[in-house]
PDB file of C-alpha atoms and ligand atoms in Angstrom:
ATOM      1  CA  VAL A   1     -26.809 -70.290 -44.784  1.00  0.00           C
ATOM      2  CA  VAL A   2     -26.024 -69.372 -48.374  1.00  0.00           C
ATOM      3  CA  GLY A   3     -28.207 -71.560 -50.569  1.00  0.00           C
ATOM      4  CA  VAL A   4     -28.830 -71.251 -54.265  1.00  0.00           C
ATOM      5  CA  THR A   5     -29.175 -67.592 -55.125  1.00  0.00           C
ATOM      6  CA  ALA A   6     -29.904 -65.807 -58.376  1.00  0.00           C
ATOM      7  CA  TYR A   7     -28.999 -62.246 -59.324  1.00  0.00           C
ATOM      8  CA  GLY A   8     -31.300 -60.108 -61.450  1.00  0.00           C
ATOM      9  CA  LEU A   9     -30.843 -56.570 -62.803  1.00  0.00           C
ATOM     10  CA  ASP A  10     -33.363 -54.213 -64.388  1.00  0.00           C
ATOM     11  CA  VAL A  11     -31.463 -51.546 -66.319  1.00  0.00           C
ATOM     12  CA  GLY A  12     -33.575 -48.481 -67.053  1.00  0.00           C
ATOM     13  CA  ALA A  13     -32.697 -45.160 -68.631  1.00  0.00           C
ATOM     14  CA  THR A  14     -32.571 -43.346 -65.294  1.00  0.00           C
ATOM     15  CA  LYS A  15     -32.060 -46.090 -62.693  1.00  0.00           C
ATOM     16  CA  THR A  16     -30.865 -49.661 -62.356  1.00  0.00           C
ATOM     17  CA  LEU A  17     -32.465 -52.034 -59.861  1.00  0.00           C
ATOM     18  CA  GLY A  18     -30.745 -55.199 -58.706  1.00  0.00           C
ATOM     19  CA  VAL A  19     -31.981 -58.072 -56.544  1.00  0.00           C
ATOM     20  CA  VAL A  20     -30.622 -61.268 -55.079  1.00  0.00           C
ATOM     21  CA  VAL A  21     -33.313 -63.941 -54.884  1.00  0.00           C
ATOM     22  CA  ALA A  22     -33.137 -67.183 -52.897  1.00  0.00           C
ATOM     23  CA  ASP A  23     -34.387 -70.406 -54.441  1.00  0.00           C
ATOM     24  CA  ASP A  24     -37.621 -70.127 -52.426  1.00  0.00           C
ATOM     25  CA  GLY A  25     -38.300 -66.725 -54.012  1.00  0.00           C
ATOM     26  CA  THR A  26     -37.243 -64.610 -51.012  1.00  0.00           C
ATOM     27  CA  VAL A  27     -35.539 -61.349 -51.972  1.00  0.00           C
ATOM     28  CA  LEU A  28     -32.270 -61.336 -49.965  1.00  0.00           C
ATOM     29  CA  ALA A  29     -30.968 -57.964 -51.146  1.00  0.00           C
ATOM     30  CA  SER A  30     -32.264 -55.091 -53.234  1.00  0.00           C
ATOM     31  CA  VAL A  31     -30.165 -52.253 -54.671  1.00  0.00           C
ATOM     32  CA  ARG A  32     -31.009 -49.150 -56.674  1.00  0.00           C
ATOM     33  CA  GLN A  33     -28.494 -46.909 -58.438  1.00  0.00           C
ATOM     34  CA  PRO A  34     -28.731 -44.155 -61.054  1.00  0.00           C
ATOM     35  CA  THR A  35     -27.833 -45.435 -64.547  1.00  0.00           C
ATOM     36  CA  ASP A  36     -24.816 -43.717 -66.097  1.00  0.00           C
ATOM     37  CA  PRO A  37     -25.446 -42.680 -69.728  1.00  0.00           C
ATOM     38  CA  GLY A  38     -24.436 -44.654 -72.808  1.00  0.00           C
ATOM     39  CA  PRO A  39     -23.252 -48.246 -73.239  1.00  0.00           C
ATOM     40  CA  ARG A  40     -20.111 -47.646 -71.106  1.00  0.00           C
ATOM     41  CA  GLY A  41     -22.308 -46.157 -68.409  1.00  0.00           C
ATOM     42  CA  VAL A  42     -24.526 -49.252 -68.420  1.00  0.00           C
ATOM     43  CA  LEU A  43     -21.464 -51.480 -67.889  1.00  0.00           C
ATOM     44  CA  ALA A  44     -20.145 -49.315 -65.054  1.00  0.00           C
ATOM     45  CA  THR A  45     -23.555 -49.131 -63.378  1.00  0.00           C
ATOM     46  CA  ALA A  46     -24.149 -52.880 -63.627  1.00  0.00           C
ATOM     47  CA  GLY A  47     -20.720 -53.470 -62.090  1.00  0.00           C
ATOM     48  CA  ARG A  48     -21.497 -51.201 -59.137  1.00  0.00           C
ATOM     49  CA  VAL A  49     -24.910 -52.800 -58.568  1.00  0.00           C
ATOM     50  CA  VAL A  50     -23.531 -56.357 -58.645  1.00  0.00           C
ATOM     51  CA  ASP A  51     -20.716 -55.417 -56.237  1.00  0.00           C
ATOM     52  CA  GLN A  52     -23.221 -53.902 -53.834  1.00  0.00           C
ATOM     53  CA  LEU A  53     -25.519 -56.944 -54.104  1.00  0.00           C
ATOM     54  CA  ARG A  54     -22.562 -59.216 -53.275  1.00  0.00           C
ATOM     55  CA  ARG A  55     -21.711 -57.121 -50.218  1.00  0.00           C
ATOM     56  CA  GLU A  56     -25.288 -56.842 -48.948  1.00  0.00           C
ATOM     57  CA  SER A  57     -26.352 -60.455 -49.497  1.00  0.00           C
ATOM     58  CA  GLY A  58     -23.044 -62.172 -48.782  1.00  0.00           C
ATOM     59  CA  ALA A  59     -24.067 -64.561 -51.556  1.00  0.00           C
ATOM     60  CA  VAL A  60     -22.499 -65.243 -54.918  1.00  0.00           C
ATOM     61  CA  PRO A  61     -24.725 -65.689 -57.979  1.00  0.00           C
ATOM     62  CA  HIS A  62     -25.597 -69.268 -58.777  1.00  0.00           C
ATOM     63  CA  GLY A  63     -25.807 -69.501 -62.547  1.00  0.00           C
ATOM     64  CA  PRO A  64     -25.815 -66.529 -64.904  1.00  0.00           C
ATOM     65  CA  VAL A  65     -26.728 -62.995 -63.821  1.00  0.00           C
ATOM     66  CA  GLY A  66     -30.002 -62.074 -65.557  1.00  0.00           C
ATOM     67  CA  VAL A  67     -30.224 -58.553 -66.983  1.00  0.00           C
ATOM     68  CA  GLY A  68     -33.307 -56.832 -68.385  1.00  0.00           C
ATOM     69  CA  VAL A  69     -32.790 -53.900 -70.779  1.00  0.00           C
ATOM     70  CA  PRO A  70     -35.039 -51.794 -73.005  1.00  0.00           C
ATOM     71  CA  GLY A  71     -34.978 -52.400 -76.753  1.00  0.00           C
ATOM     72  CA  LEU A  72     -35.025 -55.518 -78.894  1.00  0.00           C
ATOM     73  CA  VAL A  73     -32.833 -58.336 -77.589  1.00  0.00           C
ATOM     74  CA  VAL A  74     -31.715 -61.262 -79.747  1.00  0.00           C
ATOM     75  CA  GLY A  75     -28.799 -63.580 -79.103  1.00  0.00           C
ATOM     76  CA  GLY A  76     -27.343 -61.393 -76.358  1.00  0.00           C
ATOM     77  CA  ALA A  77     -27.346 -58.223 -78.468  1.00  0.00           C
ATOM     78  CA  MET A  78     -29.708 -55.308 -78.212  1.00  0.00           C
ATOM     79  CA  ARG A  79     -30.973 -52.696 -80.652  1.00  0.00           C
ATOM     80  CA  HIS A  80     -33.323 -49.706 -80.548  1.00  0.00           C
ATOM     81  CA  ALA A  81     -32.805 -48.878 -76.868  1.00  0.00           C
ATOM     82  CA  VAL A  82     -32.912 -45.156 -77.592  1.00  0.00           C
ATOM     83  CA  ASN A  83     -32.998 -44.157 -73.915  1.00  0.00           C
ATOM     84  CA  LEU A  84     -29.719 -46.020 -73.369  1.00  0.00           C
ATOM     85  CA  GLU A  85     -28.194 -44.328 -76.440  1.00  0.00           C
ATOM     86  CA  VAL A  86     -28.308 -47.555 -78.439  1.00  0.00           C
ATOM     87  CA  GLY A  87     -29.726 -47.258 -81.966  1.00  0.00           C
ATOM     88  CA  GLY A  88     -30.353 -49.689 -84.821  1.00  0.00           C
ATOM     89  CA  ASP A  89     -26.837 -51.184 -84.740  1.00  0.00           C
ATOM     90  CA  ALA A  90     -26.726 -54.243 -82.491  1.00  0.00           C
ATOM     91  CA  LEU A  91     -24.744 -53.796 -79.269  1.00  0.00           C
ATOM     92  CA  ARG A  92     -23.377 -57.096 -77.977  1.00  0.00           C
ATOM     93  CA  LEU A  93     -24.152 -56.147 -74.402  1.00  0.00           C
ATOM     94  CA  GLN A  94     -24.397 -59.689 -73.046  1.00  0.00           C
ATOM     95  CA  SER A  95     -20.758 -60.530 -73.797  1.00  0.00           C
ATOM     96  CA  LEU A  96     -19.579 -57.034 -72.804  1.00  0.00           C
ATOM     97  CA  LEU A  97     -21.356 -57.368 -69.447  1.00  0.00           C
ATOM     98  CA  SER A  98     -20.003 -60.895 -68.923  1.00  0.00           C
ATOM     99  CA  GLU A  99     -16.469 -59.593 -69.465  1.00  0.00           C
ATOM    100  CA  HIS A 100     -17.023 -56.570 -67.260  1.00  0.00           C
ATOM    101  CA  LEU A 101     -18.595 -58.536 -64.377  1.00  0.00           C
ATOM    102  CA  GLY A 102     -16.354 -61.570 -64.724  1.00  0.00           C
ATOM    103  CA  HIS A 103     -19.506 -63.693 -64.592  1.00  0.00           C
ATOM    104  CA  GLU A 104     -21.855 -65.203 -67.172  1.00  0.00           C
ATOM    105  CA  VAL A 105     -24.772 -62.902 -68.083  1.00  0.00           C
ATOM    106  CA  LEU A 106     -28.108 -63.531 -69.793  1.00  0.00           C
ATOM    107  CA  LEU A 107     -29.659 -60.494 -71.482  1.00  0.00           C
ATOM    108  CA  GLU A 108     -33.388 -60.086 -72.070  1.00  0.00           C
ATOM    109  CA  ASN A 109     -35.894 -57.367 -72.951  1.00  0.00           C
ATOM    110  CA  ASP A 110     -37.180 -55.520 -69.880  1.00  0.00           C
ATOM    111  CA  SER A 111     -40.888 -56.078 -70.553  1.00  0.00           C
ATOM    112  CA  ASN A 112     -40.179 -59.773 -71.034  1.00  0.00           C
ATOM    113  CA  VAL A 113     -38.438 -60.158 -67.674  1.00  0.00           C
ATOM    114  CA  ALA A 114     -41.195 -58.102 -66.041  1.00  0.00           C
ATOM    115  CA  ALA A 115     -43.735 -60.560 -67.478  1.00  0.00           C
ATOM    116  CA  LEU A 116     -41.780 -63.440 -65.895  1.00  0.00           C
ATOM    117  CA  GLY A 117     -41.640 -61.618 -62.563  1.00  0.00           C
ATOM    118  CA  ALA A 118     -45.343 -60.748 -62.684  1.00  0.00           C
ATOM    119  CA  ALA A 119     -46.271 -64.354 -63.510  1.00  0.00           C
ATOM    120  CA  GLN A 120     -44.346 -65.510 -60.439  1.00  0.00           C
ATOM    121  CA  LEU A 121     -45.825 -62.763 -58.258  1.00  0.00           C
ATOM    122  CA  ILE A 122     -49.470 -63.496 -59.034  1.00  0.00           C
ATOM    123  CA  GLY A 123     -49.052 -67.216 -59.623  1.00  0.00           C
ATOM    124  CA  ALA A 124     -50.205 -67.143 -63.257  1.00  0.00           C
ATOM    125  CA  SER A 125     -48.797 -69.188 -66.117  1.00  0.00           C
ATOM    126  CA  ASP A 126     -50.480 -67.181 -68.848  1.00  0.00           C
ATOM    127  CA  LEU A 127     -50.398 -63.397 -68.928  1.00  0.00           C
ATOM    128  CA  ALA A 128     -49.368 -60.264 -70.734  1.00  0.00           C
ATOM    129  CA  TYR A 129     -47.431 -57.590 -68.865  1.00  0.00           C
ATOM    130  CA  LEU A 130     -48.245 -54.211 -70.392  1.00  0.00           C
ATOM    131  CA  SER A 131     -45.456 -51.804 -69.550  1.00  0.00           C
ATOM    132  CA  ILE A 132     -46.641 -48.190 -69.595  1.00  0.00           C
ATOM    133  CA  GLY A 133     -43.558 -46.042 -69.162  1.00  0.00           C
ATOM    134  CA  THR A 134     -42.177 -43.387 -71.466  1.00  0.00           C
ATOM    135  CA  GLY A 135     -43.227 -45.794 -74.219  1.00  0.00           C
ATOM    136  CA  LEU A 136     -45.580 -48.772 -74.434  1.00  0.00           C
ATOM    137  CA  SER A 137     -44.644 -52.427 -74.829  1.00  0.00           C
ATOM    138  CA  ALA A 138     -45.720 -55.825 -73.585  1.00  0.00           C
ATOM    139  CA  GLY A 139     -44.127 -59.064 -72.429  1.00  0.00           C
ATOM    140  CA  LEU A 140     -45.904 -62.362 -72.959  1.00  0.00           C
ATOM    141  CA  VAL A 141     -45.824 -65.495 -70.839  1.00  0.00           C
ATOM    142  CA  LEU A 142     -47.894 -68.091 -72.696  1.00  0.00           C
ATOM    143  CA  ASP A 143     -48.549 -71.510 -71.160  1.00  0.00           C
ATOM    144  CA  GLY A 144     -45.720 -70.865 -68.724  1.00  0.00           C
ATOM    145  CA  ARG A 145     -43.159 -69.931 -71.373  1.00  0.00           C
ATOM    146  CA  LEU A 146     -41.765 -66.550 -72.308  1.00  0.00           C
ATOM    147  CA  ARG A 147     -42.604 -65.638 -75.911  1.00  0.00           C
ATOM    148  CA  ARG A 148     -39.596 -63.813 -77.426  1.00  0.00           C
ATOM    149  CA  GLY A 149     -40.187 -64.164 -81.147  1.00  0.00           C
ATOM    150  CA  GLY A 150     -37.552 -64.613 -83.815  1.00  0.00           C
ATOM    151  CA  LEU A 151     -36.325 -61.016 -83.723  1.00  0.00           C
ATOM    152  CA  GLY A 152     -37.162 -60.303 -80.085  1.00  0.00           C
ATOM    153  CA  ALA A 153     -40.122 -58.155 -81.102  1.00  0.00           C
ATOM    154  CA  ALA A 154     -42.966 -60.211 -79.613  1.00  0.00           C
ATOM    155  CA  GLY A 155     -45.205 -57.892 -77.598  1.00  0.00           C
ATOM    156  CA  GLU A 156     -43.945 -54.642 -79.150  1.00  0.00           C
ATOM    157  CA  ILE A 157     -47.537 -53.551 -79.578  1.00  0.00           C
ATOM    158  CA  GLY A 158     -46.784 -49.901 -78.803  1.00  0.00           C
ATOM    159  CA  HIS A 159     -45.853 -49.581 -82.472  1.00  0.00           C
ATOM    160  CA  ILE A 160     -49.045 -50.951 -83.938  1.00  0.00           C
ATOM    161  CA  PRO A 161     -50.645 -48.026 -85.792  1.00  0.00           C
ATOM    162  CA  VAL A 162     -54.331 -47.598 -84.968  1.00  0.00           C
ATOM    163  CA  ASP A 163     -55.030 -44.084 -86.239  1.00  0.00           C
ATOM    164  CA  PRO A 164     -53.935 -43.006 -89.749  1.00  0.00           C
ATOM    165  CA  ALA A 165     -54.593 -39.379 -88.730  1.00  0.00           C
ATOM    166  CA  GLY A 166     -52.766 -39.724 -85.405  1.00  0.00           C
ATOM    167  CA  GLU A 167     -49.564 -38.173 -84.111  1.00  0.00           C
ATOM    168  CA  PRO A 168     -46.160 -39.045 -85.589  1.00  0.00           C
ATOM    169  CA  CYS A 169     -44.422 -41.752 -83.537  1.00  0.00           C
ATOM    170  CA  SER A 170     -40.757 -42.016 -82.538  1.00  0.00           C
ATOM    171  CA  CYS A 171     -40.595 -45.219 -84.630  1.00  0.00           C
ATOM    172  CA  GLY A 172     -41.306 -43.350 -87.872  1.00  0.00           C
ATOM    173  CA  GLN A 173     -44.934 -44.422 -88.256  1.00  0.00           C
ATOM    174  CA  ARG A 174     -48.035 -42.403 -87.422  1.00  0.00           C
ATOM    175  CA  GLY A 175     -50.841 -43.008 -84.924  1.00  0.00           C
ATOM    176  CA  CYS A 176     -49.188 -45.918 -83.062  1.00  0.00           C
ATOM    177  CA  LEU A 177     -50.800 -47.077 -79.786  1.00  0.00           C
ATOM    178  CA  GLU A 178     -47.823 -45.495 -78.014  1.00  0.00           C
ATOM    179  CA  THR A 179     -48.877 -42.040 -79.263  1.00  0.00           C
ATOM    180  CA  THR A 180     -51.871 -42.100 -76.889  1.00  0.00           C
ATOM    181  CA  ALA A 181     -51.094 -44.816 -74.306  1.00  0.00           C
ATOM    182  CA  SER A 182     -47.734 -43.849 -72.803  1.00  0.00           C
ATOM    183  CA  GLY A 183     -46.069 -41.428 -70.443  1.00  0.00           C
ATOM    184  CA  ALA A 184     -44.657 -39.499 -73.407  1.00  0.00           C
ATOM    185  CA  ALA A 185     -48.158 -39.199 -74.870  1.00  0.00           C
ATOM    186  CA  LEU A 186     -49.515 -37.853 -71.570  1.00  0.00           C
ATOM    187  CA  ALA A 187     -46.670 -35.319 -71.425  1.00  0.00           C
ATOM    188  CA  ARG A 188     -47.490 -34.194 -74.990  1.00  0.00           C
ATOM    189  CA  MET A 189     -51.234 -33.896 -74.272  1.00  0.00           C
ATOM    190  CA  TRP A 190     -50.809 -32.328 -70.820  1.00  0.00           C
ATOM    191  CA  PRO A 191     -47.803 -30.016 -70.509  1.00  0.00           C
ATOM    192  CA  THR A 192     -47.404 -29.520 -66.770  1.00  0.00           C
ATOM    193  CA  THR A 193     -45.102 -27.246 -64.845  1.00  0.00           C
ATOM    194  CA  ASN A 194     -46.133 -27.951 -61.265  1.00  0.00           C
ATOM    195  CA  GLY A 195     -43.489 -30.622 -60.690  1.00  0.00           C
ATOM    196  CA  LEU A 196     -45.899 -33.526 -60.266  1.00  0.00           C
ATOM    197  CA  PRO A 197     -45.399 -36.550 -62.510  1.00  0.00           C
ATOM    198  CA  VAL A 198     -47.648 -35.818 -65.480  1.00  0.00           C
ATOM    199  CA  ALA A 199     -49.808 -38.946 -65.071  1.00  0.00           C
ATOM    200  CA  GLN A 200     -50.470 -38.119 -61.404  1.00  0.00           C
ATOM    201  CA  ASP A 201     -51.373 -34.556 -62.347  1.00  0.00           C
ATOM    202  CA  VAL A 202     -53.784 -35.559 -65.132  1.00  0.00           C
ATOM    203  CA  PHE A 203     -55.594 -38.114 -62.969  1.00  0.00           C
ATOM    204  CA  ALA A 204     -55.742 -35.819 -59.928  1.00  0.00           C
ATOM    205  CA  ARG A 205     -57.153 -32.907 -61.946  1.00  0.00           C
ATOM    206  CA  ALA A 206     -59.607 -35.162 -63.746  1.00  0.00           C
ATOM    207  CA  ALA A 207     -60.813 -36.491 -60.384  1.00  0.00           C
ATOM    208  CA  GLU A 208     -61.360 -32.889 -59.262  1.00  0.00           C
ATOM    209  CA  GLY A 209     -63.625 -32.307 -62.262  1.00  0.00           C
ATOM    210  CA  ASP A 210     -61.254 -30.529 -64.652  1.00  0.00           C
ATOM    211  CA  ALA A 211     -62.840 -31.201 -68.071  1.00  0.00           C
ATOM    212  CA  LYS A 212     -59.624 -30.862 -70.064  1.00  0.00           C
ATOM    213  CA  ALA A 213     -57.812 -33.299 -67.781  1.00  0.00           C
ATOM    214  CA  ALA A 214     -60.746 -35.697 -67.995  1.00  0.00           C
ATOM    215  CA  ALA A 215     -60.540 -35.565 -71.793  1.00  0.00           C
ATOM    216  CA  VAL A 216     -56.798 -36.345 -71.735  1.00  0.00           C
ATOM    217  CA  ARG A 217     -57.404 -39.175 -69.265  1.00  0.00           C
ATOM    218  CA  ALA A 218     -60.103 -40.575 -71.575  1.00  0.00           C
ATOM    219  CA  VAL A 219     -57.815 -40.555 -74.653  1.00  0.00           C
ATOM    220  CA  PHE A 220     -55.065 -42.232 -72.626  1.00  0.00           C
ATOM    221  CA  ALA A 221     -57.385 -44.818 -71.031  1.00  0.00           C
ATOM    222  CA  ASP A 222     -58.909 -45.639 -74.434  1.00  0.00           C
ATOM    223  CA  GLY A 223     -55.400 -46.251 -75.770  1.00  0.00           C
ATOM    224  CA  VAL A 224     -54.403 -48.534 -72.887  1.00  0.00           C
ATOM    225  CA  ALA A 225     -57.756 -50.335 -73.222  1.00  0.00           C
ATOM    226  CA  ALA A 226     -57.123 -50.828 -76.952  1.00  0.00           C
ATOM    227  CA  ALA A 227     -53.717 -52.324 -76.141  1.00  0.00           C
ATOM    228  CA  ALA A 228     -55.199 -54.665 -73.517  1.00  0.00           C
ATOM    229  CA  ARG A 229     -58.002 -55.700 -75.894  1.00  0.00           C
ATOM    230  CA  LEU A 230     -55.470 -56.369 -78.637  1.00  0.00           C
ATOM    231  CA  LEU A 231     -53.468 -58.637 -76.318  1.00  0.00           C
ATOM    232  CA  MET A 232     -56.526 -60.558 -75.153  1.00  0.00           C
ATOM    233  CA  LEU A 233     -57.933 -60.992 -78.675  1.00  0.00           C
ATOM    234  CA  SER A 234     -54.622 -61.967 -80.293  1.00  0.00           C
ATOM    235  CA  VAL A 235     -53.308 -64.486 -77.736  1.00  0.00           C
ATOM    236  CA  ASP A 236     -56.215 -64.752 -75.252  1.00  0.00           C
ATOM    237  CA  VAL A 237     -54.028 -64.426 -72.160  1.00  0.00           C
ATOM    238  CA  GLU A 238     -55.782 -65.026 -68.838  1.00  0.00           C
ATOM    239  CA  CYS A 239     -54.967 -61.528 -67.668  1.00  0.00           C
ATOM    240  CA  VAL A 240     -53.259 -58.308 -68.681  1.00  0.00           C
ATOM    241  CA  VAL A 241     -51.123 -56.839 -65.922  1.00  0.00           C
ATOM    242  CA  LEU A 242     -50.534 -53.095 -66.075  1.00  0.00           C
ATOM    243  CA  GLY A 243     -47.037 -52.113 -65.025  1.00  0.00           C
ATOM    244  CA  GLY A 244     -44.311 -49.592 -65.754  1.00  0.00           C
ATOM    245  CA  GLY A 245     -43.838 -46.106 -64.315  1.00  0.00           C
ATOM    246  CA  VAL A 246     -47.322 -44.823 -65.199  1.00  0.00           C
ATOM    247  CA  ALA A 247     -48.906 -47.803 -63.413  1.00  0.00           C
ATOM    248  CA  ALA A 248     -47.794 -46.210 -60.143  1.00  0.00           C
ATOM    249  CA  LEU A 249     -51.215 -44.539 -60.487  1.00  0.00           C
ATOM    250  CA  GLY A 250     -52.592 -47.818 -59.173  1.00  0.00           C
ATOM    251  CA  GLU A 251     -56.307 -48.339 -58.737  1.00  0.00           C
ATOM    252  CA  PRO A 252     -57.455 -45.148 -60.549  1.00  0.00           C
ATOM    253  CA  LEU A 253     -55.583 -46.368 -63.657  1.00  0.00           C
ATOM    254  CA  ARG A 254     -57.227 -49.800 -63.496  1.00  0.00           C
ATOM    255  CA  GLN A 255     -60.655 -48.201 -63.077  1.00  0.00           C
ATOM    256  CA  ALA A 256     -60.141 -45.857 -66.051  1.00  0.00           C
ATOM    257  CA  VAL A 257     -59.022 -48.732 -68.283  1.00  0.00           C
ATOM    258  CA  GLN A 258     -61.851 -50.971 -67.082  1.00  0.00           C
ATOM    259  CA  GLY A 259     -64.317 -48.164 -67.795  1.00  0.00           C
ATOM    260  CA  ALA A 260     -62.979 -47.810 -71.338  1.00  0.00           C
ATOM    261  CA  LEU A 261     -63.170 -51.578 -71.930  1.00  0.00           C
ATOM    262  CA  ASP A 262     -66.718 -51.722 -70.556  1.00  0.00           C
ATOM    263  CA  ALA A 263     -67.733 -48.858 -72.847  1.00  0.00           C
ATOM    264  CA  GLN A 264     -66.212 -50.657 -75.839  1.00  0.00           C
ATOM    265  CA  SER A 265     -68.052 -53.849 -74.867  1.00  0.00           C
ATOM    266  CA  ASP A 266     -71.424 -52.079 -74.476  1.00  0.00           C
ATOM    267  CA  SER A 267     -72.166 -52.256 -78.194  1.00  0.00           C
ATOM    268  CA  SER A 268     -70.592 -55.684 -78.721  1.00  0.00           C
ATOM    269  CA  PRO A 269     -72.051 -58.894 -77.288  1.00  0.00           C
ATOM    270  CA  PHE A 270     -68.911 -60.557 -78.684  1.00  0.00           C
ATOM    271  CA  LEU A 271     -66.553 -58.402 -76.592  1.00  0.00           C
ATOM    272  CA  ALA A 272     -68.911 -58.502 -73.608  1.00  0.00           C
ATOM    273  CA  SER A 273     -68.742 -62.322 -73.608  1.00  0.00           C
ATOM    274  CA  LEU A 274     -64.960 -62.176 -73.106  1.00  0.00           C
ATOM    275  CA  ASP A 275     -65.011 -60.321 -69.751  1.00  0.00           C
ATOM    276  CA  LEU A 276     -62.152 -58.077 -70.917  1.00  0.00           C
ATOM    277  CA  ALA A 277     -62.458 -55.515 -68.117  1.00  0.00           C
ATOM    278  CA  GLU A 278     -62.337 -58.137 -65.355  1.00  0.00           C
ATOM    279  CA  ARG A 279     -59.086 -59.538 -66.766  1.00  0.00           C
ATOM    280  CA  VAL A 280     -57.085 -56.312 -66.301  1.00  0.00           C
ATOM    281  CA  ARG A 281     -54.962 -56.001 -63.154  1.00  0.00           C
ATOM    282  CA  VAL A 282     -52.543 -53.404 -61.889  1.00  0.00           C
ATOM    283  CA  LEU A 283     -49.379 -54.234 -59.977  1.00  0.00           C
ATOM    284  CA  ASP A 284     -48.173 -52.678 -56.768  1.00  0.00           C
ATOM    285  CA  SER A 285     -45.560 -50.307 -58.175  1.00  0.00           C
ATOM    286  CA  GLY A 286     -43.180 -50.985 -55.290  1.00  0.00           C
ATOM    287  CA  HIS A 287     -42.584 -54.537 -56.450  1.00  0.00           C
ATOM    288  CA  PRO A 288     -39.409 -54.940 -58.566  1.00  0.00           C
ATOM    289  CA  VAL A 289     -40.966 -57.473 -60.974  1.00  0.00           C
ATOM    290  CA  ALA A 290     -38.473 -56.851 -63.788  1.00  0.00           C
ATOM    291  CA  ALA A 291     -35.396 -57.449 -61.616  1.00  0.00           C
ATOM    292  CA  ILE A 292     -37.031 -60.519 -60.018  1.00  0.00           C
ATOM    293  CA  GLY A 293     -37.966 -61.834 -63.472  1.00  0.00           C
ATOM    294  CA  ALA A 294     -34.394 -61.207 -64.648  1.00  0.00           C
ATOM    295  CA  ALA A 295     -33.142 -63.335 -61.757  1.00  0.00           C
ATOM    296  CA  GLN A 296     -35.280 -66.196 -63.104  1.00  0.00           C
ATOM    297  CA  LEU A 297     -33.527 -66.146 -66.491  1.00  0.00           C
ATOM    298  CA  GLY A 298     -30.655 -68.320 -65.308  1.00  0.00           C
ATOM    299  CA  THR A 299     -33.032 -71.079 -64.220  1.00  0.00           C
ATOM    300  CA  LEU A 300     -35.098 -71.203 -67.411  1.00  0.00           C
ATOM    301  CA  GLY A 301     -32.551 -73.026 -69.512  1.00  0.00           C
ATOM    302  CA  GLY A 302     -32.966 -70.576 -72.391  1.00  0.00           C
TER     303      GLY A 302
HETATM  304 ZN1   ZN B 401     -44.519 -46.289 -83.289  1.00  0.00          ZN
END
């Protein structure tokens, strides 16, 4: 009963998810392993995940194995994936992985593959996937096609500076969107020691009426709203899908961002006419959109 199956991997700093997807979109196997550190660790982890997927699905990959990674990806090489210990020098991970796995690999930015997976999940051909994790970045599917850009930087809106007096950013600029609208920004604004994920703690306390937590939530929600507004005004995508680790907040996150967009639209008939708030969605955090999108890479024909 083995039909055409595609393998997809989502390599994150702490964990790697892998899926085997049938040609009708059914997920046949799903695997999660901790990511070993450094480029060698990524190779070893990917090898383990693919072996386990083979065992669990009993299916071999049809076409290339798709792999999503953080950082800028061009021509099978990646740069600036700081969490994977890859800096500004290009790492030719696609060919290294192909050698290591003994199978052709296609490498792509993780937000980009998540955008592909989200488009499939919600049946949209035009969307932005806004990944709110440690950092902030977006993937763009425009008219059914993934927008990569010449240097793989399309959608890297986390590093658009919006506040000249803002916090220094990891990228070397100041006041980037990422300095208010990211998990790292929440951790900076809300040092917590109670063991809860910081975003959960901020939103829970704010809901209980804690004024300081509500203020942090407002700064964060304004930042995410600014990012969503930027995406809708620059490329007018049908919807902006909130994803990434922080989006595990679910509905309270969507409501906070919608509230911020509504407030911004209050004084602007122009913004109000664009229905920005209604175009923001949040994904069920249990859905491995990035790995599923990575599995689609082999069928896209580049
Ligand atoms: Zn930056």
